[in-house]
Coordinates of C-alpha atoms in Angstrom, one line a residue:
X1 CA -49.7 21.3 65.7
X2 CA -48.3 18.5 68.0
X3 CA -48.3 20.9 70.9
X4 CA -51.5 21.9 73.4
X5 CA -53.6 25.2 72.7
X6 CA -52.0 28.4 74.2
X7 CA -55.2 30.6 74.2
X8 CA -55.2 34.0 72.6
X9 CA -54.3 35.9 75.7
X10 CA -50.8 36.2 74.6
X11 CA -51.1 37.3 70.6
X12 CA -54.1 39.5 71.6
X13 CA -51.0 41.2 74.7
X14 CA -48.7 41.3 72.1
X15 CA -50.8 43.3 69.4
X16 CA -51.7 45.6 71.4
X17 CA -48.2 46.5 72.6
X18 CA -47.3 46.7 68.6
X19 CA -49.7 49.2 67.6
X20 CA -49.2 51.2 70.5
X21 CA -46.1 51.7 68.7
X22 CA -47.4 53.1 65.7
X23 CA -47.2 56.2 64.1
X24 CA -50.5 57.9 63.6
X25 CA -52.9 56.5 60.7
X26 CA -50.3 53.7 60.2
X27 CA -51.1 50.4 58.6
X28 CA -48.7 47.5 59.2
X29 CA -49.2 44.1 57.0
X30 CA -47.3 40.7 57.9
X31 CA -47.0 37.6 56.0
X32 CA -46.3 33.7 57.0
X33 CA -43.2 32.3 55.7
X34 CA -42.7 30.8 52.5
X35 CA -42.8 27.5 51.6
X36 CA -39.9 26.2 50.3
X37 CA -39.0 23.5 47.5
X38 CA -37.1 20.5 48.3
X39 CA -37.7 18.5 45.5
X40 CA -39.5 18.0 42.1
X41 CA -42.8 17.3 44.0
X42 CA -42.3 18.0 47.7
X43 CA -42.1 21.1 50.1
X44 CA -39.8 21.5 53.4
X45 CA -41.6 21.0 56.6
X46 CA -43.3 24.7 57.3
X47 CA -42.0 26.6 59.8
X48 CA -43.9 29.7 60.7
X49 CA -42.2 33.7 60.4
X50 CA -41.6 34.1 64.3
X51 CA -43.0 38.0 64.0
X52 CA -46.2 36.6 62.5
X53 CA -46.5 33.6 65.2
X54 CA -46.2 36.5 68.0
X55 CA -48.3 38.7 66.8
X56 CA -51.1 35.9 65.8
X57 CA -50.4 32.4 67.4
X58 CA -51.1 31.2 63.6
X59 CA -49.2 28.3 62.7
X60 CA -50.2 28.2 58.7
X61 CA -48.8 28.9 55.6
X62 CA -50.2 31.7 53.5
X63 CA -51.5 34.0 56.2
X64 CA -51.2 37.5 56.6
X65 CA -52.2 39.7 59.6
X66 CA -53.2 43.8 58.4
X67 CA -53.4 45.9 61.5
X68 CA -54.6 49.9 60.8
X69 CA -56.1 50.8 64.1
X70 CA -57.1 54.4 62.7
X71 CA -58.7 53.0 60.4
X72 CA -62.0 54.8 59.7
X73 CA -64.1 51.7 59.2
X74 CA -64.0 49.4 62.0
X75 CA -64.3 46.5 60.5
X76 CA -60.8 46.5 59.1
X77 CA -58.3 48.0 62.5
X78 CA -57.6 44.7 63.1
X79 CA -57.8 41.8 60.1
X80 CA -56.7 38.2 59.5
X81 CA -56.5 36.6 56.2
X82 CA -56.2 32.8 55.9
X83 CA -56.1 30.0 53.1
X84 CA -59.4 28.6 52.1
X85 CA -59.5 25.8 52.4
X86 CA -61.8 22.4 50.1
X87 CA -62.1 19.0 49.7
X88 CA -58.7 18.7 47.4
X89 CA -56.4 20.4 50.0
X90 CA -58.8 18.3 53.2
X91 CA -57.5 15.0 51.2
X92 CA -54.0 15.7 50.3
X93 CA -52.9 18.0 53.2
X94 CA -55.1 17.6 56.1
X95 CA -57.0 19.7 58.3
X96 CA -56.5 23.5 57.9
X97 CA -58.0 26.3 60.0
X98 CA -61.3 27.5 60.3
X99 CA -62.5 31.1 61.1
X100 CA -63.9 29.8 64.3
X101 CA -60.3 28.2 64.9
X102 CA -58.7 30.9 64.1
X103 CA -60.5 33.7 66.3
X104 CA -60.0 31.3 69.2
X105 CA -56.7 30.6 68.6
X106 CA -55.5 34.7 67.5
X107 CA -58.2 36.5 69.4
X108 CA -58.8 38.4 66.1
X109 CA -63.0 38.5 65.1
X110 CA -62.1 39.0 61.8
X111 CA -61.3 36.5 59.8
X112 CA -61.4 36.5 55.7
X113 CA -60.0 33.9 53.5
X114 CA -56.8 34.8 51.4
X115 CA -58.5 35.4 47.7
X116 CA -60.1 38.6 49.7
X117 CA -56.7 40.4 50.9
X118 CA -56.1 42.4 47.5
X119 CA -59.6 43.5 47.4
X120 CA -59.7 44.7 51.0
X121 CA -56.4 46.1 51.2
X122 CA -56.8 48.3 48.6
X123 CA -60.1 49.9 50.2
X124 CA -58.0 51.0 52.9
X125 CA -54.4 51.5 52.5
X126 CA -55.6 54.4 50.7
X127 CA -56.2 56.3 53.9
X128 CA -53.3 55.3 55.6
X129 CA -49.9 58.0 55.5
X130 CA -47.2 55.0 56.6
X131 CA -47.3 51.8 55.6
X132 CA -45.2 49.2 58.4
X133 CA -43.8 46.3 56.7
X134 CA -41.9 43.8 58.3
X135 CA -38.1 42.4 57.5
X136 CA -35.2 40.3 58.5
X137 CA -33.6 42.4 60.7
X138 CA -31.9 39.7 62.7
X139 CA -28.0 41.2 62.6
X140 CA -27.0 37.4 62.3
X141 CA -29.2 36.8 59.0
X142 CA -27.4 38.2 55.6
X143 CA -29.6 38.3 53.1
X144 CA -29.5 36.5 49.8
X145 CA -32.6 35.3 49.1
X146 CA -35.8 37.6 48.1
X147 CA -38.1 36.5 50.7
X148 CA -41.7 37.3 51.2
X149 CA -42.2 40.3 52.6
X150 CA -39.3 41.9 50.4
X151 CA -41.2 40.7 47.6
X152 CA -44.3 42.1 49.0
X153 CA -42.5 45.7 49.5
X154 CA -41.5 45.9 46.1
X155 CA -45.1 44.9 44.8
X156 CA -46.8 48.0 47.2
X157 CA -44.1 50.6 46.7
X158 CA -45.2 49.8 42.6
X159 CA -48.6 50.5 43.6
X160 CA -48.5 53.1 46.3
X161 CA -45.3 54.8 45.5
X162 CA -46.0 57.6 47.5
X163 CA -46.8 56.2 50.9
X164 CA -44.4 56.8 53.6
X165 CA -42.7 52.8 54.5
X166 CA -41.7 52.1 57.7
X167 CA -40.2 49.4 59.5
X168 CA -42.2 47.3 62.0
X169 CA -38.5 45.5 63.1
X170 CA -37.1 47.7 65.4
X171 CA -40.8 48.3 67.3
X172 CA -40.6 44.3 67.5
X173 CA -36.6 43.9 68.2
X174 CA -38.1 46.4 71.8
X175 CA -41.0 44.4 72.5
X176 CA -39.9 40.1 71.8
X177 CA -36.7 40.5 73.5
X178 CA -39.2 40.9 77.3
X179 CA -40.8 37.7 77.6
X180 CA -44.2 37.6 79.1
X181 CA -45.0 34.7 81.7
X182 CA -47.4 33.0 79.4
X183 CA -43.6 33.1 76.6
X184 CA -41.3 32.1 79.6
X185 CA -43.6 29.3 80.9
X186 CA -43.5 27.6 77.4
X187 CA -40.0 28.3 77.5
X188 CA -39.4 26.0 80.9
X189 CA -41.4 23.4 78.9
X190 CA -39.0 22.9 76.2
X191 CA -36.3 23.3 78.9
X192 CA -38.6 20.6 80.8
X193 CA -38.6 18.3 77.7
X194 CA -34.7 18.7 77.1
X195 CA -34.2 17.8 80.4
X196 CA -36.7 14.3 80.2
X197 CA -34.3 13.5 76.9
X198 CA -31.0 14.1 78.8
X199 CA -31.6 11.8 81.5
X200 CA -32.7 9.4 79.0
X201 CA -29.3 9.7 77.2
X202 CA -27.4 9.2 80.6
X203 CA -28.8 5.7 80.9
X204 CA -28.6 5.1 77.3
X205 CA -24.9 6.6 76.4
X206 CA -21.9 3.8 76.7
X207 CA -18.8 3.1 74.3
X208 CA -19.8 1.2 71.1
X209 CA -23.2 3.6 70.8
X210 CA -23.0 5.3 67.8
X211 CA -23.8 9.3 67.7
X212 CA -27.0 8.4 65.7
X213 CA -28.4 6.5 67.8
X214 CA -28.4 8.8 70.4
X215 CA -30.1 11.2 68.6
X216 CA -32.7 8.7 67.8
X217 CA -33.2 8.5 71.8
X218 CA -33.7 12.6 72.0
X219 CA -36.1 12.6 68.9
X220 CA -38.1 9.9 70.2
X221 CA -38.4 11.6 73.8
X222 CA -38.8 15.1 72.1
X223 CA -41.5 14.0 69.9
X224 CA -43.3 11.6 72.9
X225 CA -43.7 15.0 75.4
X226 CA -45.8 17.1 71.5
X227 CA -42.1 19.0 71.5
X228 CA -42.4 20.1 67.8
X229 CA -38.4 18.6 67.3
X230 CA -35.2 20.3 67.8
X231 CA -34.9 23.5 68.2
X232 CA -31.9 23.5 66.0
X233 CA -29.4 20.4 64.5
X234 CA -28.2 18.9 67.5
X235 CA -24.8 18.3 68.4
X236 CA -23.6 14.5 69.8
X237 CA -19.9 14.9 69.2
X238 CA -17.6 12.4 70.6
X239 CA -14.1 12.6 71.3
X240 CA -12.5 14.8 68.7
X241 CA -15.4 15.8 67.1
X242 CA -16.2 18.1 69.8
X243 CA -13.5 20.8 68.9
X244 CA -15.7 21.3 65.7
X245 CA -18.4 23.9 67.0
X246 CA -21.0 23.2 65.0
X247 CA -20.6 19.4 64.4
X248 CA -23.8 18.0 63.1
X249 CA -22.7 15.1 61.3
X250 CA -23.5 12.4 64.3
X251 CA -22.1 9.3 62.2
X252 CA -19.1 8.6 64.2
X253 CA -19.1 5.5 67.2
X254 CA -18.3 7.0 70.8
X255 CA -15.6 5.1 72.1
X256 CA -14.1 4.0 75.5
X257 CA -12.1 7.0 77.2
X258 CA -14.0 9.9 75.2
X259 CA -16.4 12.3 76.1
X260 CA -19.2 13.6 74.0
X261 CA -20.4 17.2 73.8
X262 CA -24.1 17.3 73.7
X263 CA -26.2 20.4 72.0
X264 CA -29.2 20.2 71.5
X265 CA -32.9 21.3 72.9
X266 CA -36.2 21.1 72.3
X267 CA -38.7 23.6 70.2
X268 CA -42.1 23.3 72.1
X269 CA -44.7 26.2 70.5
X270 CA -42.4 27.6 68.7
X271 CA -40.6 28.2 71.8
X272 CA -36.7 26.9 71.8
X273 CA -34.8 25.9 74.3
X274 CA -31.1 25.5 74.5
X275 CA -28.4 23.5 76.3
X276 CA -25.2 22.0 76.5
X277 CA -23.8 19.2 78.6
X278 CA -20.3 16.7 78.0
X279 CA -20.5 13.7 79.7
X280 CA -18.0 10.9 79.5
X281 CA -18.8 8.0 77.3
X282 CA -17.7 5.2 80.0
X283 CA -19.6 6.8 83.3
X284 CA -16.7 8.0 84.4
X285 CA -13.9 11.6 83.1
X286 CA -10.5 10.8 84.0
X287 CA -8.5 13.2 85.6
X288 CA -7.8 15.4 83.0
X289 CA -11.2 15.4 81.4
X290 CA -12.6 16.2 85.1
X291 CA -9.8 19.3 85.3
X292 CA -11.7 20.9 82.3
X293 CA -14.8 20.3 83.2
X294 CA -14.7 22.3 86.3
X295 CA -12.7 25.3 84.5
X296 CA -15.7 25.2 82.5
X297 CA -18.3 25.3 85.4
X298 CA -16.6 27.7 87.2
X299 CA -16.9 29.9 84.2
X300 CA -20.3 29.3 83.9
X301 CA -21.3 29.9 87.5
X302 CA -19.3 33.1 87.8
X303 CA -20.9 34.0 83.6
X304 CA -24.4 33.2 85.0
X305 CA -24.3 35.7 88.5
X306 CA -23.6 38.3 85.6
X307 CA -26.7 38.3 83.6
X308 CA -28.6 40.3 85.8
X309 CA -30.8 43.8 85.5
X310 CA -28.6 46.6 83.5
X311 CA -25.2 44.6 82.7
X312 CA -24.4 45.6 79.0
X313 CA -23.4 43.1 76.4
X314 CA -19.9 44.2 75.6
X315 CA -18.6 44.5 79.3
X316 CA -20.0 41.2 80.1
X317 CA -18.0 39.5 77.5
X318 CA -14.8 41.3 78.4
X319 CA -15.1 39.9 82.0
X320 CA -16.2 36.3 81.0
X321 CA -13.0 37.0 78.9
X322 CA -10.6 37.8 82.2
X323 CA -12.1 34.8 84.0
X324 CA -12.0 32.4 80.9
X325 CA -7.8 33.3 80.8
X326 CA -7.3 32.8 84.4
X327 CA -8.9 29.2 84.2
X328 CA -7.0 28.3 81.0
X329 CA -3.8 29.5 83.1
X330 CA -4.9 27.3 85.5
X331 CA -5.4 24.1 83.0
X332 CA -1.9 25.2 81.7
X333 CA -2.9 26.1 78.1
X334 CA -1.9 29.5 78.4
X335 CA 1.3 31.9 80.2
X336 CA 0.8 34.6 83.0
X337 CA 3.5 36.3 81.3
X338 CA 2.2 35.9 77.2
X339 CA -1.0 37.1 78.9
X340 CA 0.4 40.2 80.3
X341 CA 1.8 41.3 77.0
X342 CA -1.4 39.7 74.7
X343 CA -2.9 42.2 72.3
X344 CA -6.5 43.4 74.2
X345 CA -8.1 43.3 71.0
X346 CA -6.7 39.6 70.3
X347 CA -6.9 38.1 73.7
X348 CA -5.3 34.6 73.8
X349 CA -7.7 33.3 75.3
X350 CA -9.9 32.7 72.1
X351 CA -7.6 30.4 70.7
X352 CA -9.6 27.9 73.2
X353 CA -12.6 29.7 73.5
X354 CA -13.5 31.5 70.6
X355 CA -17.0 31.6 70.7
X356 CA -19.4 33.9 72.7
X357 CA -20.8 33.4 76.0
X358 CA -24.5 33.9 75.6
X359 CA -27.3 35.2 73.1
X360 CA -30.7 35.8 73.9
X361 CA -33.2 33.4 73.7
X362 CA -37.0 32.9 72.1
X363 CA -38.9 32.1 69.5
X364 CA -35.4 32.5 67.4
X365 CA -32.6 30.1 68.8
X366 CA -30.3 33.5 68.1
X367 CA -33.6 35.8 69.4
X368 CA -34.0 39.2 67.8
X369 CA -32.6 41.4 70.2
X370 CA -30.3 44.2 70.1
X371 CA -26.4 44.2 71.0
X372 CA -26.5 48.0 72.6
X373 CA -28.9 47.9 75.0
X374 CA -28.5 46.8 79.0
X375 CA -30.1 43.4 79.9
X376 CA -34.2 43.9 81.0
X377 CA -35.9 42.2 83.3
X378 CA -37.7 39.2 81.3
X379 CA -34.6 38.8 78.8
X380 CA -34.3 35.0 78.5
X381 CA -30.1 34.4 78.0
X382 CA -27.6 31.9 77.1
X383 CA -25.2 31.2 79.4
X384 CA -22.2 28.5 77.5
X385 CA -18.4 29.1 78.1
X386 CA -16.4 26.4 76.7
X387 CA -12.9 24.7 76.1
X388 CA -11.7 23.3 73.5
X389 CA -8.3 21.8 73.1
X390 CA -7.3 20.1 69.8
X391 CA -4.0 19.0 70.6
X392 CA -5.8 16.8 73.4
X393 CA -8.4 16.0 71.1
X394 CA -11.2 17.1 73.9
X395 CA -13.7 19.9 74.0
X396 CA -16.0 20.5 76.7
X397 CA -19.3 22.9 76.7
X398 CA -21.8 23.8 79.4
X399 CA -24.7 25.8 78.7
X400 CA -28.1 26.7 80.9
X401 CA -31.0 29.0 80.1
X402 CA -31.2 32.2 82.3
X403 CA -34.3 34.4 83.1
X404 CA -33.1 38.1 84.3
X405 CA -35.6 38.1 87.3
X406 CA -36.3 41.7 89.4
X407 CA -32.6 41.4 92.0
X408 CA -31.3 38.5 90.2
X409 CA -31.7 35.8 87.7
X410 CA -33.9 32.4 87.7
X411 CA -32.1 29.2 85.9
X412 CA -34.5 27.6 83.6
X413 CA -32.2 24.4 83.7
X414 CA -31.6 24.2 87.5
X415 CA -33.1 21.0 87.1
X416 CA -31.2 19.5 84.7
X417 CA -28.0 17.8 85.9
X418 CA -24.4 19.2 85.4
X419 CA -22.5 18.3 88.8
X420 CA -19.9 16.1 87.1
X421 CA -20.2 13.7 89.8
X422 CA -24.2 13.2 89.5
X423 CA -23.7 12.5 86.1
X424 CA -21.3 10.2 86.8
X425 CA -23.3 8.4 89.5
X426 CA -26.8 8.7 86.6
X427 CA -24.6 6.9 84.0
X428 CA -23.6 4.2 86.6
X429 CA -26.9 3.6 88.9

């Protein structure tokens, strides 16, 4: 891993707050991701089954983490079970974990290697009543392909058809969606690291630079500060291109006159962050590009003072919604009067903002989280109203990180600029 230690404090925290959970005599298994094919010979670049990260700080395929704390024998309340590793996979792979590396790095004493998982698991599930397994619950995943653990559920319920199965996601969609301090400060660091790469772009961005090459400057600045990469595709969409919403091509030239939408963040830890910024490509937004802009901030400032302690996800949106349509009145995109007779459940002012205003925000870019409950204290939010007007060939999105703090709310991007004048005066020092 390219990024520092982070201790087992937090995986042995977040462990305990799982099995407190648990129904009596339970057992709950969980599994690393897979490892997925790319080509004849060659494997995507591993990236670790967010549950199993935050309940183990492992960052390695083929893991899986048993946890029966009524177990009868001791030894096995609590087990980790790891790839071996020899001198073939030390040659051709690299360095894997030890059991040493592992105890210090999961807080978990004991270790086993993988070839020992059937054997042990079968001297004990025995004596559990429920078995916990762990899916995709994510309401933005669909699922098509057989993953893991759905492979793994139809493998036990063969072999222990009459165990009771629960599900370990809704204990875990309750418990990831409150950051701890140790999850929100390696939060600010990727939000730290985006920031270091933005003001790297501001001196880097003018007209002839081609969307590529800017994302060569983030990469470069993401990997140079042990970020693990992008937290998701990033974004550099100039001119037109930024009415596309999830433009990830980056091949076109940023020209004279345009502005360019940025999305992207850093992953640091397994952590993401995530922001949004438009910035002209000449130093300077004309009048009309400057217009937009501050609808959009205004949005934003007045979106952000509403993600506070108790506000519930549907009425939020409805209000962003109200203030959205009196800004695009404003810009004259949209009628007083066609907005007094608009259809509530088709408001018009989706045809220039049709996406929503925040998502919560983790070890998932979309965090696991759920729609129906009020916002908690230690919720980390999105906060990214936007504008996009193809007729005018311009889009414009802004977009901070927001900790819901005891009272209010902490911005975890304060110190990233978005005043339209010091970027200007950044691109132009």
């Amino acid at each position: 891993m390219k990024y520092l230690p982070i201790g087992d404090q937090l995986f042995t925290f977040n462990r305990k707050n799982f099995v407190s959970r648990l129904k009596s005599n339970s057992i709950a298994i969980f599994q690393s991701n897979d490892e997925f094919p790319r080509n004849g010979d060659q494997n995507f670049i591993f990236k670790q089954n967010p549950d199993f990260f935050y309940l183990t700080g492992i960052d390695q395929e083929q893991s899986i983490l048993v946890l029966y704390p009524d177990c009868p024998n001791p030894l096995y309340r609590e087990v980790l079970f790891l790839r071996q590793t020899n001198d073939h996979i030390a040659i051709w792979e690299g360095h894997k974990y030890t059991k040493e590396e592992a105890r210090e790095t999961s807080g978990i004493q004991q270790i086993y290697w993988l070839h020992e998982y059937e054997n042990i698991l079968h001297t004990i599930i025995n004596y559990a009543d429920n078995i916990y397994i762990n899916t995709n619950e994510n309401d933005r995943y669909v699922h098509t392909v057989p993953y893991r653990d759905m492979r793994m559920l139809e493998e036990l319920k063969k072999k222990y058809p009459l165990h009771h199965y629960e599900r370990s996601a809704p204990i875990l969609r309750d418990l990831r969606v409150v950051k701890s301090d140790i999850e929100i400060a390696l939060t600010q660091k990727a939000c730290d690291i985006t920031r270091d790469a933005f003001l790297r772009v501001l001196k880097f961005v003018k007209p002839g630079v081609a969307e590529y090459e800017i994302e060569a400057e983030i990469t470069h600045e993401f990997l140079r500060q042990r970020a693990t990469g992008h937290a998701y595709n990033p974004i550099i969409a100039s001119g037109k291109n930024a009415i596309v919403l999830h433009y990830i091509d980056n091949n076109q030239v940023c020209r004279d006159g345009e502005v360019i939408l940025f999305d992207w963040a850093a992953e640091y830890a397994n952590y993401n962050a995530d922001m949004t910024r438009s910035i002209p490509v000449n130093g300077r937004f004309t009048k009309r590009q400057r217009e937009v802009y501050d609808a959009v901030w205004r949005v934003l400032r007045e979106a952000t003072a509403m993600l506070v302690e108790g506000t519930v996800w549907n009425d939020y949106h409805e209000e962003v919604g109200k203030i959205m349509t009196s800004e695009l009145i404003g810009l004259g995109l949209l009628k007083k009067h066609e907005v007094e007779k608009q259809d509530p459940k088709m408001p018009l002012y989706k045809k220039y903002f049709m996406h929503g205003t925040s998502h919560h925000l983790g070890l998932d870019v979309h965090d696991y989280a759920s729609r129906y409950k009020p916002f908690e204290v230690g919720n980390i939010l999105t906060c990214e109203p936007g504008i996009y007007i193809p007729e005018e060939g311009l889009g414009i999105r802004l977009e901070n990180d927001i900790l819901i703090t005891p009272g209010g709310n902490r911005d975890l991007m304060a110190q990233i600029p978005i005043d339209p004048e010091e970027i200007e005066q950044l691109m132009n020092d």
